[in-house]
PDB file of C-alpha atoms in Angstrom:
ATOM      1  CA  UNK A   1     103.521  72.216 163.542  1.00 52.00           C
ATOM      2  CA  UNK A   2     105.024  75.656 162.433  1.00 49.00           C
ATOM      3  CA  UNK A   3     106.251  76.022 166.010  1.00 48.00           C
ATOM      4  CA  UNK A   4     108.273  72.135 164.948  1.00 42.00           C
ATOM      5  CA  UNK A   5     109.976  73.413 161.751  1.00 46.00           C
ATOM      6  CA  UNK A   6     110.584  76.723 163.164  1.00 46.00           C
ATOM      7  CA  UNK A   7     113.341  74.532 165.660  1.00 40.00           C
ATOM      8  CA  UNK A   8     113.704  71.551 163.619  1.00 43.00           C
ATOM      9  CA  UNK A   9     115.493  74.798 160.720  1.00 46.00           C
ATOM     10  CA  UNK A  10     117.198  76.316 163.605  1.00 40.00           C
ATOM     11  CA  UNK A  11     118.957  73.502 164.897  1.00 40.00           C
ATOM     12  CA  UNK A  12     120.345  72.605 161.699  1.00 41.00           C
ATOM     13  CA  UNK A  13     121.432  75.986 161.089  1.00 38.00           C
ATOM     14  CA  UNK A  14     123.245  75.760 164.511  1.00 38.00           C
ATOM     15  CA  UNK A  15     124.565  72.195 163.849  1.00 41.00           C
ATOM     16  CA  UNK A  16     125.569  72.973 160.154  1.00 40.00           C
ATOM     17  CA  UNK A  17     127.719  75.961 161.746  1.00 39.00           C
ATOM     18  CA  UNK A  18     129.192  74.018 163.974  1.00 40.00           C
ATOM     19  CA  UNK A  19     133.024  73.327 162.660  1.00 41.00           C
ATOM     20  CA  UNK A  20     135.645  71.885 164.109  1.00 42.00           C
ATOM     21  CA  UNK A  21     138.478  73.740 165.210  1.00 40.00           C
ATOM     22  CA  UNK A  22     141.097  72.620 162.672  1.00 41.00           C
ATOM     23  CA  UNK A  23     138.594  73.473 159.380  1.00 40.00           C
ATOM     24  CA  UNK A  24     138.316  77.071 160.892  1.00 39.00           C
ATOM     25  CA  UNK A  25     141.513  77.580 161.177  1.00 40.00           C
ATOM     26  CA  UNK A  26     142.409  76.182 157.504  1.00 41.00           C
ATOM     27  CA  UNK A  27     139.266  78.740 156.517  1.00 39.00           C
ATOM     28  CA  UNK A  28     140.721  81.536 157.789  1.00 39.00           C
ATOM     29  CA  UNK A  29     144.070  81.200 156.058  1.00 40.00           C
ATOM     30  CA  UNK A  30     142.469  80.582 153.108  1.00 43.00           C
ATOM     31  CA  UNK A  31     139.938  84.069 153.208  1.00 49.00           C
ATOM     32  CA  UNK A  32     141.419  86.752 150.913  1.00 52.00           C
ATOM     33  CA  UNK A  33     139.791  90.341 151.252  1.00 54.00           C
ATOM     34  CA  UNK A  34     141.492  92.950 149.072  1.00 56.00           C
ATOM     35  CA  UNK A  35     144.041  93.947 150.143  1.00 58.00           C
ATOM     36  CA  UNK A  36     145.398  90.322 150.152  1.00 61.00           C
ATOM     37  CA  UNK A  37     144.905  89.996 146.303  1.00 54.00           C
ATOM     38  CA  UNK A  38     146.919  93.235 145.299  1.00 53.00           C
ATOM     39  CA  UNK A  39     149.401  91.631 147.992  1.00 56.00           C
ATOM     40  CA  UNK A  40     149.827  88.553 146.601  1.00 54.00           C
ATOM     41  CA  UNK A  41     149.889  89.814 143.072  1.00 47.00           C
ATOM     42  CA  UNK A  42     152.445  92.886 143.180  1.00 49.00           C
ATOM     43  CA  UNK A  43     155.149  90.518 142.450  1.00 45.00           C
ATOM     44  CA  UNK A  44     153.008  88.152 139.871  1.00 44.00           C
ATOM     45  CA  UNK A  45     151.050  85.461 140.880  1.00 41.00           C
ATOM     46  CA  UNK A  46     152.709  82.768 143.265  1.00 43.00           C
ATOM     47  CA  UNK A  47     150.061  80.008 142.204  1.00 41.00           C
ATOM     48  CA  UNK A  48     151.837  76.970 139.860  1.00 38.00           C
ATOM     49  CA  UNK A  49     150.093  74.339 138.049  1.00 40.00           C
ATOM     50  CA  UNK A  50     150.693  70.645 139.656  1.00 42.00           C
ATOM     51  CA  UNK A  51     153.789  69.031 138.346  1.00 43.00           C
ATOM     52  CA  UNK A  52     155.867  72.635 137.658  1.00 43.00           C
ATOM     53  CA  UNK A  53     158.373  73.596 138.793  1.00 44.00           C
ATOM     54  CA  UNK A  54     158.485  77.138 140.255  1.00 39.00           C
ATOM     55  CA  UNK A  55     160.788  78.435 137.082  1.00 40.00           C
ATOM     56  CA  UNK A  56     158.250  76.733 134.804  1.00 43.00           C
ATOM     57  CA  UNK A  57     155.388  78.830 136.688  1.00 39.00           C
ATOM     58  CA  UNK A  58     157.012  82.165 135.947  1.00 38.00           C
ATOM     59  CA  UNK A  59     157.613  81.380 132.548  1.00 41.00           C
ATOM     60  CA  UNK A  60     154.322  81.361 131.901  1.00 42.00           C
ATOM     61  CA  UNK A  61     153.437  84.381 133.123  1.00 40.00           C
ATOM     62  CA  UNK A  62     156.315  86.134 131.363  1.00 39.00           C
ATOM     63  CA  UNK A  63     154.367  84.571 128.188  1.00 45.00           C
ATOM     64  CA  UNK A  64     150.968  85.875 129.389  1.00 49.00           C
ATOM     65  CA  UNK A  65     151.991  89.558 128.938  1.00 49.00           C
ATOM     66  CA  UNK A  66     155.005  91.667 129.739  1.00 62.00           C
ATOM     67  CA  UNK A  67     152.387  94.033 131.270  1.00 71.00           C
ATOM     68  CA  UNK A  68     152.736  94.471 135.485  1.00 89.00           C
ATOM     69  CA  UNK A  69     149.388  92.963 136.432  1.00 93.00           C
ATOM     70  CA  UNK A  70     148.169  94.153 139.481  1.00 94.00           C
ATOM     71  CA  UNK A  71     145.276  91.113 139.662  1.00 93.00           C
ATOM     72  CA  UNK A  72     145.281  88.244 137.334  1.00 93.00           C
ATOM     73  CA  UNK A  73     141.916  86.551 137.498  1.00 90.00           C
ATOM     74  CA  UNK A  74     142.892  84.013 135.343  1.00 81.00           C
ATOM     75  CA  UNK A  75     144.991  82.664 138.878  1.00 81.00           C
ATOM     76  CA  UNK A  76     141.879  83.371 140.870  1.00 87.00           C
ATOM     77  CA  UNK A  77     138.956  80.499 141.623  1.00 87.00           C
ATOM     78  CA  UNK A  78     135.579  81.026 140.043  1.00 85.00           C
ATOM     79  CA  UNK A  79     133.828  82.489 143.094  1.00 86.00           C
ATOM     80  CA  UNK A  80     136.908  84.738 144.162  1.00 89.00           C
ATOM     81  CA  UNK A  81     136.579  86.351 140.834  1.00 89.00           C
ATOM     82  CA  UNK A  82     132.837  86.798 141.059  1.00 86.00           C
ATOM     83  CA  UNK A  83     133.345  88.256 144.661  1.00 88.00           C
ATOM     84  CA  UNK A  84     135.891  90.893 143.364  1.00 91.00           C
ATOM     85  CA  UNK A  85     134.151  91.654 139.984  1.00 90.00           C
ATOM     86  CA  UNK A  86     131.187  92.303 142.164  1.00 88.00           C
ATOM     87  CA  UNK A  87     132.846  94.690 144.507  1.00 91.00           C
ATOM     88  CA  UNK A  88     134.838  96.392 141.702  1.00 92.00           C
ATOM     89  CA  UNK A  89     131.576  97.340 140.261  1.00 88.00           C
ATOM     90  CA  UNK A  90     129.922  98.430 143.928  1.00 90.00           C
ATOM     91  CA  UNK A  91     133.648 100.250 145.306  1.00 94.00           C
ATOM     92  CA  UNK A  92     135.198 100.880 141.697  1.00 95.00           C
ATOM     93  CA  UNK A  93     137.914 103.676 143.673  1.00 95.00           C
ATOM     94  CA  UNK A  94     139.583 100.714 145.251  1.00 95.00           C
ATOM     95  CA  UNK A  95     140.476  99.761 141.734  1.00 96.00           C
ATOM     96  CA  UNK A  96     140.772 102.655 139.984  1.00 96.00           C
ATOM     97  CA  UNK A  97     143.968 102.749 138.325  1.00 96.00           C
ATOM     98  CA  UNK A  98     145.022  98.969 138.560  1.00 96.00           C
ATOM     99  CA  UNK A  99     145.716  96.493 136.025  1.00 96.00           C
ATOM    100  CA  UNK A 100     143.711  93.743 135.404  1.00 95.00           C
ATOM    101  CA  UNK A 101     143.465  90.302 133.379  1.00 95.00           C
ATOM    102  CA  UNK A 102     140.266  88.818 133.120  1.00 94.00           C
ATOM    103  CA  UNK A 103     138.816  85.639 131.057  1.00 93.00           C
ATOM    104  CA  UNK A 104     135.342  85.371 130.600  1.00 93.00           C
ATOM    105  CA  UNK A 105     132.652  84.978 127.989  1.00 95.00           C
ATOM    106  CA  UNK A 106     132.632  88.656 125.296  1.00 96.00           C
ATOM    107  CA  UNK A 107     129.240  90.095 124.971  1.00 96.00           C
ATOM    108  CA  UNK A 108     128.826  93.371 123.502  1.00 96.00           C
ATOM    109  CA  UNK A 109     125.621  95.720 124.166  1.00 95.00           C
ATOM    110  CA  UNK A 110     124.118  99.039 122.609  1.00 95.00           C
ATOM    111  CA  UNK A 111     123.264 101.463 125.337  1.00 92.00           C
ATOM    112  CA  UNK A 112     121.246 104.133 123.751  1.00 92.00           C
ATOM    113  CA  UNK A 113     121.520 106.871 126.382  1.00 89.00           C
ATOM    114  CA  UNK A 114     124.986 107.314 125.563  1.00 86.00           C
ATOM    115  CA  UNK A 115     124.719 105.850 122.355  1.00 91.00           C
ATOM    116  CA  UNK A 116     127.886 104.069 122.805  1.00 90.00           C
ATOM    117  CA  UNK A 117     128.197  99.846 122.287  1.00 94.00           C
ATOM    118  CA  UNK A 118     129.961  98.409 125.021  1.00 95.00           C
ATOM    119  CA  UNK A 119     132.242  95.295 125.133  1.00 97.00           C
ATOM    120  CA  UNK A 120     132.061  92.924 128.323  1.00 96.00           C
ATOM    121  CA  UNK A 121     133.828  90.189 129.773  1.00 95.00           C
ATOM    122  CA  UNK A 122     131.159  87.968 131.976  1.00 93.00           C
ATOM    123  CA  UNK A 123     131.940  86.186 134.937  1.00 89.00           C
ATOM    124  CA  UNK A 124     130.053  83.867 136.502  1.00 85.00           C
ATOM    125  CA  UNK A 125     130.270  82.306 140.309  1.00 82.00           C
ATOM    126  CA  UNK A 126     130.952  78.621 140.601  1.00 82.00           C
ATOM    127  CA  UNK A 127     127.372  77.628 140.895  1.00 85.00           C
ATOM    128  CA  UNK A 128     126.734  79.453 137.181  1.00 83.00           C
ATOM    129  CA  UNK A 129     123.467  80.974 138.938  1.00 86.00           C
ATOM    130  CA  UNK A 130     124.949  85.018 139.137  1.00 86.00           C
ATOM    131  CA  UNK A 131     127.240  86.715 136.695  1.00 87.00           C
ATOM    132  CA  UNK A 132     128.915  90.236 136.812  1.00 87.00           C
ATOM    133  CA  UNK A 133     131.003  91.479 133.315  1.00 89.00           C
ATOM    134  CA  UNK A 134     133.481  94.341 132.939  1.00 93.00           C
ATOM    135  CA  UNK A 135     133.589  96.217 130.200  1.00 95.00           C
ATOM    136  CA  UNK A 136     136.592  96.951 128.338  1.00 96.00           C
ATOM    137  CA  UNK A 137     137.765  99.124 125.270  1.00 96.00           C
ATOM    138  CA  UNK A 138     140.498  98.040 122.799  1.00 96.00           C
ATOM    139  CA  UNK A 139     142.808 100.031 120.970  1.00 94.00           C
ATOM    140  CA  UNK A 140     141.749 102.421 117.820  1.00 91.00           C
ATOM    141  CA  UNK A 141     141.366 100.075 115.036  1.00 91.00           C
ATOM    142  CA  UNK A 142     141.006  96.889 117.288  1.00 93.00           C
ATOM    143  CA  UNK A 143     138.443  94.167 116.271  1.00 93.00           C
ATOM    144  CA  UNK A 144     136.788  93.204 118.855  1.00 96.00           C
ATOM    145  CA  UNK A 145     135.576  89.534 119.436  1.00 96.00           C
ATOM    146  CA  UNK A 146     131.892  87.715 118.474  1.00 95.00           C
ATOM    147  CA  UNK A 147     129.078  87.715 121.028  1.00 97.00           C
ATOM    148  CA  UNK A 148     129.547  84.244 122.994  1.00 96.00           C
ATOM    149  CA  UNK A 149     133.298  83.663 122.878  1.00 96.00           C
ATOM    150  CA  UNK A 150     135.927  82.420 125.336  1.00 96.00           C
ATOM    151  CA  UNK A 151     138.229  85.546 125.855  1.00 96.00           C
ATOM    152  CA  UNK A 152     140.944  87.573 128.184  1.00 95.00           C
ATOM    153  CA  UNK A 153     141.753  91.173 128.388  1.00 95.00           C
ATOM    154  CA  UNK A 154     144.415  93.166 130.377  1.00 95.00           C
ATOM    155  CA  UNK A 155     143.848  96.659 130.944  1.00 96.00           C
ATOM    156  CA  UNK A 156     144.186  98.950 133.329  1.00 97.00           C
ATOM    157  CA  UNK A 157     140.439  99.715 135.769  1.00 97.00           C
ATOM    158  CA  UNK A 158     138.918 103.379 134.885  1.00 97.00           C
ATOM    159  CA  UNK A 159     136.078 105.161 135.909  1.00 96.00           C
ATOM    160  CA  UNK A 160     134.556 107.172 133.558  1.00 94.00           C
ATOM    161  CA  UNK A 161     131.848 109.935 133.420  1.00 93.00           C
ATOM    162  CA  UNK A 162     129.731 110.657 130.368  1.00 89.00           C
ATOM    163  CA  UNK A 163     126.586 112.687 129.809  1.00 88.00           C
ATOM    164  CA  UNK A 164     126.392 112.436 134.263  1.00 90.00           C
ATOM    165  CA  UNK A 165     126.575 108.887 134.141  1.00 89.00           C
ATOM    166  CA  UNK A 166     129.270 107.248 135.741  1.00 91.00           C
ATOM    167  CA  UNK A 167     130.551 104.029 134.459  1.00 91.00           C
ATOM    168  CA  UNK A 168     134.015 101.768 135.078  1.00 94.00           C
ATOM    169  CA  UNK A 169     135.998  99.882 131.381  1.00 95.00           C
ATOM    170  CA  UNK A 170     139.307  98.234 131.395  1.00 96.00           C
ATOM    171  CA  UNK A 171     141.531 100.247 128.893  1.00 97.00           C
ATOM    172  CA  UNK A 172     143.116  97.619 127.298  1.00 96.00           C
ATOM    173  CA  UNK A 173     146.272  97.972 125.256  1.00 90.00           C
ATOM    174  CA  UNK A 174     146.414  94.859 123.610  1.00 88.00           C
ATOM    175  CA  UNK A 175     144.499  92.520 121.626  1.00 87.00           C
ATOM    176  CA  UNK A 176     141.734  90.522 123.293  1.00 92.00           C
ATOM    177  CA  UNK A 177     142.715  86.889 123.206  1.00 93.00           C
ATOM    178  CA  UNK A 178     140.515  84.203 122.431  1.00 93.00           C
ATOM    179  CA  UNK A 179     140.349  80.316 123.301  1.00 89.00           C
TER     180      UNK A 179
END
């Protein structure tokens, strides 16, 4: 019996990988790695809502902040985000130094070893089932948002050493934004 759903699980892993051509292809072109995103972002974003025109699509982002962004998450798909939040925490020198817009849920935390409060912006994959968060710091005098809330920051990556413990904020410059 074991021996049964050993090969009955292996030959629907080898089916289910099974593709044709065409969807590879497509799947390929659509991958991103790194150095694709700070690509496709040093000019602004090149993604437009359905129905605008490409003027329309650059007015918006000339609205969103007169900032250079160097990756705008807010033009990224849920798991794309979650993939690069995840490495930015795991290879934060790629990233050191860029600037970043995020929108995610605020939550703020008290970590005593430092005792410092930090502000994060939570991402979550599509699925809902992981999360990663950023944490950010607002100008002197700044409120910063409610536990729970809707909210996007742009500031520029940093990693930061306190006490010998290393950690990564956004620097923001600006007000956070709520929705």
């Amino acid at each position: 019996m074991k021996k049964l759903i050993i090969l009955f699980t292996l030959c629907i892993f080898f089916i289910s990988s099974c593709k044709p051509l065409k969807e590879e292809k497509e799947l390929s072109k659509s991958s991103m790695n790194v150095s694709d995103v700070f690509a496709e972002y040093e000019n602004g974003p090149k993604v437009k809502k359905a129905g605008q025109k490409k003027s329309d699509a650059s007015d918006e982002t000339d609205k969103k902040s007169t900032q250079k962004v160097d990756i705008d998450f807010s033009e990224l798909d849920t798991n794309m985000i979650y993939s690069i939040v995840y490495n930015m925490i795991f290879e934060p020198e790629q990233y050191s130094g860029k600037t970043i817009r995020i929108r995610g849920e605020s939550y703020s935390t008290f970590y005593e070893p430092l005792n410092k409060t930090f502000y994060t912006v939570i991402v979550k994959d599509a699925t809902a089932c992981c999360a990663q968060g950023l944490s950010y710091v607002l100008p002197e005098g700044a409120e910063y948002p409610e536990d729970g809330l809707d909210v996007e920051v742009t500031g520029v990556f940093e990693i930061l050493e306190e006490d010998g413990i290393e950690f990564t904020q956004l620097n923001c410059n600006s007000k956070v934004k709520i929705y």
